[in-house]
Amino acid sequence: MPVSWRFLSRFSRPLVGVALVLGLSACTSDLPQTTLYPKGTSASLVHDLLQPIFWTAVAVFVIVEGLLVYSVARFRSRRDPKAIPFQLHGNTPLEIAWTIAPAIVLGIIFFLTVSTINAVGDLPKSANAINVRVIGHQWWWEFQYPDLKLVTASDMHIPAGQTVAYTLESVDVIHSFWVPQLGGKTDLIPGHINKGSFSADQPGEFFGQCAEFCGQQHAQMRFHVIADTAADFQAWVKNQQSLPPALAGKAKDGADLFAKIGCAGCHTIAGTNAIGLVGPNLTHFGSRNTIAAGVLANTPDNLRAWLRDPEKVKPGNDMSAFMTTTVKGWGASAGQNIDLLVEYLTSLK
Ligand code: CUA
């Protein structure tokens, strides 16, 4: 006995330490991936389901563990190791009771779950719902607004308070569309179209994340949903539908360089000869908050770092080999050329 106590105390301290670190790491005010503070209809329905199930589970845990701990303490072996407590194996009323009780609990959970699944799939589809075609790529998000005739990436703008009806498609492997505070977590399956809808209660910015392992940069396959006021959304749409402004100076030189080195093979920029469909549409690149699929803030410095060595930012991405070769070929003028590209891309507001 003394040996096991020493053993326990020796290992319990580090174990308690690890548990504390893991537990306390959840104590932060910045919780982009929490589902516990829903900010939209779909996420609220799921949250309303979580509450009764969680508290039911707590009650079951307390009752079952309480009986277990009580039995262990009350009926523990004392002086006479051969003495065993009263045995009640085969007590029919008791057997029936603990079969029926869990069945009732599970029946209630089943009913609540099915109701929620139906409610989430049945969000009021108002006539003015915004339709968005979400397309997953390794490893970035494309957002097409077929009715508004615009295409963007990484930042998904929606009008707050309005239902957003989205379809989910993938061009390569299975991804999963998830905005913890709004809803989703629905797979994007190659060759199959899934559907869903959500709405944001208030204007704000919401973190989105691919929730299905899809390769090397799965964790960095992020996006942001930006819920605008109606007026801001209209302004955003109007801007996205317009062509980029006329270019001059360094931005113009950057545009020429962009065309010359072959960026157009993968990217589209409306109003130019760039019509590639492999990478994100860059028509209004400068108006986005983030680059590299929500990983970096869209600042000139971050863009410079991204263009100079994309592999360093997101290992395995499709642009790495191309940019490494291009930058190497530029030799001493690499910095200057990257500056020109940055001037051009940031001018695409
Ligand atoms: Cu896409 Cu994980």
mmCIF file of C-alpha atoms and ligand atoms in Angstrom:
data_model
loop_
_atom_site.group_PDB
_atom_site.id
_atom_site.type_symbol
_atom_site.label_atom_id
_atom_site.label_comp_id
_atom_site.label_asym_id
_atom_site.label_seq_id
_atom_site.Cartn_x
_atom_site.Cartn_y
_atom_site.Cartn_z
ATOM 1 C CA MET A 1 0.000 0.000 0.000
ATOM 2 C CA PRO A 2 2.639 2.645 0.926
ATOM 3 C CA VAL A 3 4.353 1.945 -2.418
ATOM 4 C CA SER A 4 1.288 2.762 -4.451
ATOM 5 C CA TRP A 5 0.672 5.988 -2.460
ATOM 6 C CA ARG A 6 4.203 7.149 -3.177
ATOM 7 C CA PHE A 7 3.744 6.148 -6.810
ATOM 8 C CA LEU A 8 0.508 8.116 -6.998
ATOM 9 C CA SER A 9 1.861 11.260 -5.383
ATOM 10 C CA ARG A 10 4.903 11.156 -7.635
ATOM 11 C CA PHE A 11 2.833 11.030 -10.806
ATOM 12 C CA SER A 12 -0.229 12.931 -9.685
ATOM 13 C CA ARG A 13 1.484 16.316 -9.486
ATOM 14 C CA PRO A 14 2.637 16.409 -13.114
ATOM 15 C CA LEU A 15 -0.724 14.975 -14.179
ATOM 16 C CA VAL A 16 -2.622 17.654 -12.295
ATOM 17 C CA GLY A 17 -0.259 20.225 -13.837
ATOM 18 C CA VAL A 18 -0.966 19.021 -17.364
ATOM 19 C CA ALA A 19 -4.715 18.957 -16.689
ATOM 20 C CA LEU A 20 -4.556 22.535 -15.352
ATOM 21 C CA VAL A 21 -2.597 23.778 -18.359
ATOM 22 C CA LEU A 22 -5.036 22.143 -20.765
ATOM 23 C CA GLY A 23 -8.039 23.378 -18.820
ATOM 24 C CA LEU A 24 -6.818 26.938 -18.325
ATOM 25 C CA SER A 25 -5.767 27.237 -21.976
ATOM 26 C CA ALA A 26 -9.493 27.395 -22.717
ATOM 27 C CA CYS A 27 -9.790 30.549 -20.580
ATOM 28 C CA THR A 28 -9.369 33.278 -23.160
ATOM 29 C CA SER A 29 -11.624 36.006 -24.417
ATOM 30 C CA ASP A 30 -10.602 35.312 -28.020
ATOM 31 C CA LEU A 31 -12.669 32.271 -28.969
ATOM 32 C CA PRO A 32 -13.131 32.277 -32.731
ATOM 33 C CA GLN A 33 -13.915 28.572 -32.856
ATOM 34 C CA THR A 34 -16.414 28.392 -30.027
ATOM 35 C CA THR A 35 -19.963 27.214 -30.656
ATOM 36 C CA LEU A 36 -21.018 28.299 -27.166
ATOM 37 C CA TYR A 37 -21.776 31.888 -28.187
ATOM 38 C CA PRO A 38 -23.923 31.448 -31.296
ATOM 39 C CA LYS A 39 -24.428 34.564 -33.399
ATOM 40 C CA GLY A 40 -26.905 33.276 -35.959
ATOM 41 C CA THR A 41 -30.101 31.269 -36.416
ATOM 42 C CA SER A 42 -28.565 27.945 -37.415
ATOM 43 C CA ALA A 43 -25.907 27.962 -34.679
ATOM 44 C CA SER A 44 -28.511 29.026 -32.070
ATOM 45 C CA LEU A 45 -30.706 26.017 -32.881
ATOM 46 C CA VAL A 46 -27.733 23.687 -32.384
ATOM 47 C CA HIS A 47 -26.789 25.478 -29.167
ATOM 48 C CA ASP A 48 -30.369 25.108 -27.869
ATOM 49 C CA LEU A 49 -30.001 21.357 -28.425
ATOM 50 C CA LEU A 50 -26.618 21.205 -26.705
ATOM 51 C CA GLN A 51 -27.934 22.701 -23.449
ATOM 52 C CA PRO A 52 -30.520 20.019 -22.455
ATOM 53 C CA ILE A 53 -28.271 17.176 -23.662
ATOM 54 C CA PHE A 54 -25.293 18.497 -21.707
ATOM 55 C CA TRP A 55 -27.220 18.982 -18.466
ATOM 56 C CA THR A 56 -28.907 15.587 -18.831
ATOM 57 C CA ALA A 57 -25.457 14.039 -19.236
ATOM 58 C CA VAL A 58 -24.269 15.915 -16.123
ATOM 59 C CA ALA A 59 -27.226 14.545 -14.111
ATOM 60 C CA VAL A 60 -26.592 10.972 -15.329
ATOM 61 C CA PHE A 61 -22.890 11.316 -14.543
ATOM 62 C CA VAL A 62 -23.514 12.598 -11.029
ATOM 63 C CA ILE A 63 -26.092 9.877 -10.241
ATOM 64 C CA VAL A 64 -24.075 6.966 -11.678
ATOM 65 C CA GLU A 65 -20.697 8.067 -10.336
ATOM 66 C CA GLY A 66 -22.281 9.031 -7.003
ATOM 67 C CA LEU A 67 -23.716 5.516 -6.597
ATOM 68 C CA LEU A 68 -20.386 4.012 -7.639
ATOM 69 C CA VAL A 69 -18.331 6.095 -5.207
ATOM 70 C CA TYR A 70 -20.885 5.493 -2.451
ATOM 71 C CA SER A 71 -20.775 1.706 -3.046
ATOM 72 C CA VAL A 72 -16.991 1.610 -3.134
ATOM 73 C CA ALA A 73 -16.763 3.493 0.178
ATOM 74 C CA ARG A 74 -19.723 1.913 1.956
ATOM 75 C CA PHE A 75 -19.017 -1.691 0.995
ATOM 76 C CA ARG A 76 -15.248 -1.680 0.914
ATOM 77 C CA SER A 77 -13.468 -4.674 2.395
ATOM 78 C CA ARG A 78 -12.658 -4.065 6.080
ATOM 79 C CA ARG A 79 -11.093 -6.479 8.504
ATOM 80 C CA ASP A 80 -12.531 -9.718 7.164
ATOM 81 C CA PRO A 81 -11.553 -9.967 3.483
ATOM 82 C CA LYS A 82 -13.956 -12.837 2.930
ATOM 83 C CA ALA A 83 -17.015 -10.860 4.031
ATOM 84 C CA ILE A 84 -19.083 -9.772 1.003
ATOM 85 C CA PRO A 85 -22.056 -7.421 1.164
ATOM 86 C CA PHE A 86 -25.632 -8.364 0.437
ATOM 87 C CA GLN A 87 -26.008 -9.543 -3.213
ATOM 88 C CA LEU A 88 -29.033 -8.479 -5.177
ATOM 89 C CA HIS A 89 -28.307 -10.047 -8.582
ATOM 90 C CA GLY A 90 -31.508 -10.953 -10.422
ATOM 91 C CA ASN A 91 -33.721 -8.308 -8.809
ATOM 92 C CA THR A 92 -36.367 -7.974 -11.553
ATOM 93 C CA PRO A 93 -37.894 -4.562 -10.678
ATOM 94 C CA LEU A 94 -34.400 -3.076 -10.462
ATOM 95 C CA GLU A 95 -33.339 -4.606 -13.785
ATOM 96 C CA ILE A 96 -36.460 -3.251 -15.479
ATOM 97 C CA ALA A 97 -35.981 0.196 -13.934
ATOM 98 C CA TRP A 98 -32.409 0.677 -15.128
ATOM 99 C CA THR A 99 -33.289 -0.561 -18.591
ATOM 100 C CA ILE A 100 -36.279 1.727 -19.000
ATOM 101 C CA ALA A 101 -34.733 4.863 -17.468
ATOM 102 C CA PRO A 102 -31.860 5.169 -20.021
ATOM 103 C CA ALA A 103 -34.258 4.256 -22.844
ATOM 104 C CA ILE A 104 -36.501 7.190 -21.871
ATOM 105 C CA VAL A 105 -33.525 9.559 -21.651
ATOM 106 C CA LEU A 106 -32.209 8.443 -25.065
ATOM 107 C CA GLY A 107 -35.720 8.675 -26.536
ATOM 108 C CA ILE A 108 -36.004 12.316 -25.438
ATOM 109 C CA ILE A 109 -32.527 13.114 -26.826
ATOM 110 C CA PHE A 110 -33.465 11.405 -30.105
ATOM 111 C CA PHE A 111 -36.645 13.466 -30.395
ATOM 112 C CA LEU A 112 -34.835 16.764 -29.660
ATOM 113 C CA THR A 113 -32.026 15.918 -32.095
ATOM 114 C CA VAL A 114 -34.302 15.020 -34.991
ATOM 115 C CA SER A 115 -36.382 18.173 -34.390
ATOM 116 C CA THR A 116 -33.222 20.292 -34.491
ATOM 117 C CA ILE A 117 -31.924 18.615 -37.648
ATOM 118 C CA ASN A 118 -35.239 19.383 -39.345
ATOM 119 C CA ALA A 119 -35.311 22.951 -38.042
ATOM 120 C CA VAL A 120 -31.746 23.677 -39.228
ATOM 121 C CA GLY A 121 -32.554 22.305 -42.675
ATOM 122 C CA ASP A 122 -35.778 24.289 -42.775
ATOM 123 C CA LEU A 123 -34.622 27.859 -42.131
ATOM 124 C CA PRO A 124 -37.117 30.301 -43.596
ATOM 125 C CA LYS A 125 -36.046 30.692 -47.211
ATOM 126 C CA SER A 126 -37.122 34.260 -47.780
ATOM 127 C CA ALA A 127 -37.403 35.394 -51.377
ATOM 128 C CA ASN A 128 -34.468 37.724 -50.828
ATOM 129 C CA ALA A 129 -32.093 35.003 -49.567
ATOM 130 C CA ILE A 130 -28.532 35.474 -50.773
ATOM 131 C CA ASN A 131 -27.349 32.498 -52.810
ATOM 132 C CA VAL A 132 -23.680 31.626 -52.481
ATOM 133 C CA ARG A 133 -21.867 28.842 -54.238
ATOM 134 C CA VAL A 134 -19.045 27.721 -51.925
ATOM 135 C CA ILE A 135 -16.250 25.808 -53.643
ATOM 136 C CA GLY A 136 -13.490 24.087 -51.693
ATOM 137 C CA HIS A 137 -9.966 23.892 -53.082
ATOM 138 C CA GLN A 138 -6.788 22.513 -51.519
ATOM 139 C CA TRP A 139 -6.452 24.831 -49.529
ATOM 140 C CA TRP A 140 -8.642 27.849 -49.972
ATOM 141 C CA TRP A 141 -12.258 28.859 -50.325
ATOM 142 C CA GLU A 142 -13.959 30.278 -53.380
ATOM 143 C CA PHE A 143 -17.262 32.136 -53.019
ATOM 144 C CA GLN A 144 -19.412 32.682 -56.096
ATOM 145 C CA TYR A 145 -22.570 34.788 -55.949
ATOM 146 C CA PRO A 146 -24.424 33.605 -59.062
ATOM 147 C CA ASP A 147 -27.297 36.118 -58.795
ATOM 148 C CA LEU A 148 -24.925 39.018 -58.205
ATOM 149 C CA LYS A 149 -22.437 37.829 -60.815
ATOM 150 C CA LEU A 150 -19.354 38.108 -58.671
ATOM 151 C CA VAL A 151 -16.615 35.808 -57.461
ATOM 152 C CA THR A 152 -14.323 36.184 -54.481
ATOM 153 C CA ALA A 153 -12.103 34.134 -52.167
ATOM 154 C CA SER A 154 -11.255 33.936 -48.462
ATOM 155 C CA ASP A 155 -13.705 36.662 -47.346
ATOM 156 C CA MET A 156 -17.379 35.737 -47.592
ATOM 157 C CA HIS A 157 -19.523 38.851 -47.312
ATOM 158 C CA ILE A 158 -23.148 38.444 -46.288
ATOM 159 C CA PRO A 159 -25.857 40.902 -45.232
ATOM 160 C CA ALA A 160 -26.645 40.546 -41.510
ATOM 161 C CA GLY A 161 -30.160 39.412 -40.694
ATOM 162 C CA GLN A 162 -30.742 37.881 -44.104
ATOM 163 C CA THR A 163 -30.793 34.154 -44.869
ATOM 164 C CA VAL A 164 -27.797 32.942 -46.812
ATOM 165 C CA ALA A 165 -28.530 29.808 -48.829
ATOM 166 C CA TYR A 166 -25.298 28.133 -49.853
ATOM 167 C CA THR A 167 -24.349 25.154 -51.965
ATOM 168 C CA LEU A 168 -21.140 23.269 -51.247
ATOM 169 C CA GLU A 169 -18.867 21.789 -53.907
ATOM 170 C CA SER A 170 -15.283 20.588 -54.040
ATOM 171 C CA VAL A 171 -12.864 20.487 -56.948
ATOM 172 C CA ASP A 172 -10.507 17.987 -55.315
ATOM 173 C CA VAL A 173 -10.981 16.176 -51.991
ATOM 174 C CA ILE A 174 -13.581 16.275 -49.215
ATOM 175 C CA HIS A 175 -13.581 19.492 -47.186
ATOM 176 C CA SER A 176 -16.061 20.737 -44.597
ATOM 177 C CA PHE A 177 -17.568 24.210 -44.406
ATOM 178 C CA TRP A 178 -17.804 25.427 -40.833
ATOM 179 C CA VAL A 179 -18.411 28.819 -39.261
ATOM 180 C CA PRO A 180 -18.641 27.903 -35.556
ATOM 181 C CA GLN A 181 -20.719 30.917 -34.517
ATOM 182 C CA LEU A 182 -23.064 30.807 -37.498
ATOM 183 C CA GLY A 183 -23.448 27.161 -38.462
ATOM 184 C CA GLY A 184 -22.446 24.776 -41.197
ATOM 185 C CA LYS A 185 -19.979 21.936 -40.615
ATOM 186 C CA THR A 186 -21.264 20.291 -43.728
ATOM 187 C CA ASP A 187 -18.996 18.360 -46.067
ATOM 188 C CA LEU A 188 -18.000 19.449 -49.556
ATOM 189 C CA ILE A 189 -17.903 16.249 -51.554
ATOM 190 C CA PRO A 190 -16.397 15.982 -55.044
ATOM 191 C CA GLY A 191 -19.109 15.196 -57.610
ATOM 192 C CA HIS A 192 -21.935 15.976 -55.200
ATOM 193 C CA ILE A 193 -23.640 19.198 -54.155
ATOM 194 C CA ASN A 194 -24.604 19.717 -50.519
ATOM 195 C CA LYS A 195 -26.815 22.552 -49.342
ATOM 196 C CA GLY A 196 -27.263 24.583 -46.219
ATOM 197 C CA SER A 197 -28.249 27.962 -44.911
ATOM 198 C CA PHE A 198 -27.547 30.325 -42.058
ATOM 199 C CA SER A 199 -27.892 33.946 -41.124
ATOM 200 C CA ALA A 200 -25.989 36.283 -38.839
ATOM 201 C CA ASP A 201 -28.018 38.127 -36.180
ATOM 202 C CA GLN A 202 -25.799 41.202 -36.177
ATOM 203 C CA PRO A 203 -23.054 42.695 -38.343
ATOM 204 C CA GLY A 204 -19.640 41.324 -37.437
ATOM 205 C CA GLU A 205 -16.775 39.159 -38.557
ATOM 206 C CA PHE A 206 -16.881 35.407 -38.018
ATOM 207 C CA PHE A 207 -14.083 32.901 -38.263
ATOM 208 C CA GLY A 208 -14.488 29.951 -40.622
ATOM 209 C CA GLN A 209 -12.432 26.802 -40.833
ATOM 210 C CA CYS A 210 -12.288 23.659 -42.934
ATOM 211 C CA ALA A 211 -13.467 20.911 -40.588
ATOM 212 C CA GLU A 212 -12.551 17.806 -42.554
ATOM 213 C CA PHE A 213 -8.936 16.710 -42.851
ATOM 214 C CA CYS A 214 -7.984 17.460 -46.449
ATOM 215 C CA GLY A 215 -4.193 17.369 -46.592
ATOM 216 C CA GLN A 216 -1.100 19.239 -45.526
ATOM 217 C CA GLN A 217 -2.698 22.674 -45.089
ATOM 218 C CA HIS A 218 -6.053 21.551 -43.691
ATOM 219 C CA ALA A 219 -5.501 23.567 -40.523
ATOM 220 C CA GLN A 220 -4.733 26.683 -42.585
ATOM 221 C CA MET A 221 -7.758 26.336 -44.848
ATOM 222 C CA ARG A 222 -9.567 29.211 -43.239
ATOM 223 C CA PHE A 223 -11.906 31.999 -44.213
ATOM 224 C CA HIS A 224 -13.891 34.839 -42.697
ATOM 225 C CA VAL A 225 -17.572 35.540 -42.950
ATOM 226 C CA ILE A 226 -18.119 39.277 -42.868
ATOM 227 C CA ALA A 227 -21.701 40.137 -41.993
ATOM 228 C CA ASP A 228 -22.338 43.678 -43.238
ATOM 229 C CA THR A 229 -25.212 46.056 -42.686
ATOM 230 C CA ALA A 230 -27.565 46.107 -45.669
ATOM 231 C CA ALA A 231 -26.011 49.353 -46.924
ATOM 232 C CA ASP A 232 -22.434 48.097 -46.516
ATOM 233 C CA PHE A 233 -23.299 44.881 -48.292
ATOM 234 C CA GLN A 234 -24.801 46.783 -51.224
ATOM 235 C CA ALA A 235 -21.679 48.946 -51.403
ATOM 236 C CA TRP A 236 -19.467 45.855 -51.319
ATOM 237 C CA VAL A 237 -21.496 44.199 -54.100
ATOM 238 C CA LYS A 238 -21.356 47.339 -56.230
ATOM 239 C CA ASN A 239 -17.605 47.557 -55.807
ATOM 240 C CA GLN A 240 -17.055 43.867 -56.557
ATOM 241 C CA GLN A 241 -19.157 44.123 -59.719
ATOM 242 C CA SER A 242 -17.117 47.033 -61.034
ATOM 243 C CA LEU A 243 -13.886 46.686 -62.953
ATOM 244 C CA PRO A 244 -10.621 47.553 -61.218
ATOM 245 C CA PRO A 245 -9.551 51.193 -61.702
ATOM 246 C CA ALA A 246 -7.219 52.293 -64.493
ATOM 247 C CA LEU A 247 -3.565 51.827 -63.606
ATOM 248 C CA ALA A 248 -0.584 54.133 -63.655
ATOM 249 C CA GLY A 249 3.046 54.148 -62.517
ATOM 250 C CA LYS A 250 4.344 51.201 -60.512
ATOM 251 C CA ALA A 251 0.950 49.491 -60.392
ATOM 252 C CA LYS A 252 0.879 49.534 -64.186
ATOM 253 C CA ASP A 253 4.404 48.069 -64.332
ATOM 254 C CA GLY A 254 3.257 45.429 -61.850
ATOM 255 C CA ALA A 255 0.304 44.545 -64.085
ATOM 256 C CA ASP A 256 2.647 44.122 -67.042
ATOM 257 C CA LEU A 257 4.934 41.904 -64.977
ATOM 258 C CA PHE A 258 1.926 39.888 -63.728
ATOM 259 C CA ALA A 259 0.973 39.178 -67.366
ATOM 260 C CA LYS A 260 4.551 38.562 -68.497
ATOM 261 C CA ILE A 261 5.529 35.921 -65.937
ATOM 262 C CA GLY A 262 2.311 33.955 -66.439
ATOM 263 C CA CYS A 263 0.251 34.570 -63.272
ATOM 264 C CA ALA A 264 -2.765 34.714 -65.612
ATOM 265 C CA GLY A 265 -2.426 30.978 -66.154
ATOM 266 C CA CYS A 266 -3.948 30.409 -62.719
ATOM 267 C CA HIS A 267 -5.716 33.630 -61.709
ATOM 268 C CA THR A 268 -8.564 35.691 -63.089
ATOM 269 C CA ILE A 269 -8.629 39.477 -62.955
ATOM 270 C CA ALA A 270 -11.765 40.874 -64.596
ATOM 271 C CA GLY A 271 -11.127 43.361 -67.366
ATOM 272 C CA THR A 272 -7.703 41.869 -68.184
ATOM 273 C CA ASN A 273 -6.440 38.872 -70.122
ATOM 274 C CA ALA A 274 -6.031 36.940 -66.867
ATOM 275 C CA ILE A 275 -8.714 34.244 -66.938
ATOM 276 C CA GLY A 276 -7.052 31.339 -65.076
ATOM 277 C CA LEU A 277 -9.313 29.296 -62.810
ATOM 278 C CA VAL A 278 -6.796 27.301 -60.762
ATOM 279 C CA GLY A 279 -6.115 29.866 -58.045
ATOM 280 C CA PRO A 280 -8.284 32.509 -56.380
ATOM 281 C CA ASN A 281 -9.948 35.192 -58.485
ATOM 282 C CA LEU A 282 -7.932 38.354 -57.764
ATOM 283 C CA THR A 283 -10.217 40.970 -59.332
ATOM 284 C CA HIS A 284 -10.689 42.895 -56.084
ATOM 285 C CA PHE A 285 -7.796 41.388 -54.175
ATOM 286 C CA GLY A 286 -6.911 44.699 -52.506
ATOM 287 C CA SER A 287 -10.351 44.904 -50.859
ATOM 288 C CA ARG A 288 -9.933 41.652 -48.929
ATOM 289 C CA ASN A 289 -9.021 41.512 -45.259
ATOM 290 C CA THR A 290 -6.862 38.412 -45.504
ATOM 291 C CA ILE A 291 -4.664 36.542 -47.957
ATOM 292 C CA ALA A 292 -3.467 32.942 -48.303
ATOM 293 C CA ALA A 293 -6.880 31.568 -47.279
ATOM 294 C CA GLY A 294 -7.425 33.640 -44.177
ATOM 295 C CA VAL A 295 -3.956 32.964 -42.781
ATOM 296 C CA LEU A 296 -2.358 36.418 -43.135
ATOM 297 C CA ALA A 297 -3.753 39.931 -42.819
ATOM 298 C CA ASN A 298 -3.784 41.580 -46.235
ATOM 299 C CA THR A 299 -0.879 43.981 -45.727
ATOM 300 C CA PRO A 300 1.870 44.867 -48.245
ATOM 301 C CA ASP A 301 4.502 43.246 -45.988
ATOM 302 C CA ASN A 302 2.594 39.986 -45.690
ATOM 303 C CA LEU A 303 1.915 39.955 -49.419
ATOM 304 C CA ARG A 304 5.610 40.521 -50.100
ATOM 305 C CA ALA A 305 6.538 37.589 -47.846
ATOM 306 C CA TRP A 306 3.889 35.415 -49.454
ATOM 307 C CA LEU A 307 5.048 36.172 -53.016
ATOM 308 C CA ARG A 308 8.721 35.803 -52.203
ATOM 309 C CA ASP A 309 8.343 32.383 -50.615
ATOM 310 C CA PRO A 310 4.807 30.940 -50.528
ATOM 311 C CA GLU A 311 6.210 27.601 -49.385
ATOM 312 C CA LYS A 312 7.352 29.190 -46.141
ATOM 313 C CA VAL A 313 3.849 30.488 -45.388
ATOM 314 C CA LYS A 314 1.837 27.452 -46.508
ATOM 315 C CA PRO A 315 3.980 24.422 -47.341
ATOM 316 C CA GLY A 316 2.546 22.339 -50.167
ATOM 317 C CA ASN A 317 0.505 25.077 -51.847
ATOM 318 C CA ASP A 318 0.222 25.123 -55.642
ATOM 319 C CA MET A 319 2.040 28.441 -56.143
ATOM 320 C CA SER A 320 5.273 27.471 -54.376
ATOM 321 C CA ALA A 321 7.205 25.837 -57.219
ATOM 322 C CA PHE A 322 6.208 28.545 -59.694
ATOM 323 C CA MET A 323 7.201 31.457 -57.457
ATOM 324 C CA THR A 324 10.444 29.851 -56.295
ATOM 325 C CA THR A 325 11.581 29.398 -59.903
ATOM 326 C CA THR A 326 10.406 32.881 -60.875
ATOM 327 C CA VAL A 327 12.068 34.627 -57.936
ATOM 328 C CA LYS A 328 15.306 32.728 -58.534
ATOM 329 C CA GLY A 329 15.252 33.744 -62.209
ATOM 330 C CA TRP A 330 14.927 37.415 -61.232
ATOM 331 C CA GLY A 331 18.193 37.297 -59.328
ATOM 332 C CA ALA A 332 19.163 40.694 -57.919
ATOM 333 C CA SER A 333 15.987 42.397 -59.114
ATOM 334 C CA ALA A 334 13.712 40.012 -57.186
ATOM 335 C CA GLY A 335 12.901 42.533 -54.441
ATOM 336 C CA GLN A 336 12.105 45.249 -56.962
ATOM 337 C CA ASN A 337 9.872 42.965 -59.011
ATOM 338 C CA ILE A 338 7.993 41.705 -55.980
ATOM 339 C CA ASP A 339 7.378 45.338 -54.999
ATOM 340 C CA LEU A 340 5.828 45.941 -58.429
ATOM 341 C CA LEU A 341 3.510 42.934 -58.030
ATOM 342 C CA VAL A 342 2.545 44.138 -54.555
ATOM 343 C CA GLU A 343 1.787 47.627 -55.926
ATOM 344 C CA TYR A 344 -0.437 46.116 -58.597
ATOM 345 C CA LEU A 345 -2.296 43.619 -56.437
ATOM 346 C CA THR A 346 -2.965 46.046 -53.580
ATOM 347 C CA SER A 347 -4.316 48.573 -56.117
ATOM 348 C CA LEU A 348 -7.053 46.095 -57.052
ATOM 349 C CA LYS A 349 -9.515 47.437 -54.505
HETATM 350 CU CU1 CUA B 1 -10.154 21.492 -46.552
HETATM 351 CU CU2 CUA B 1 -9.590 20.500 -44.466
#
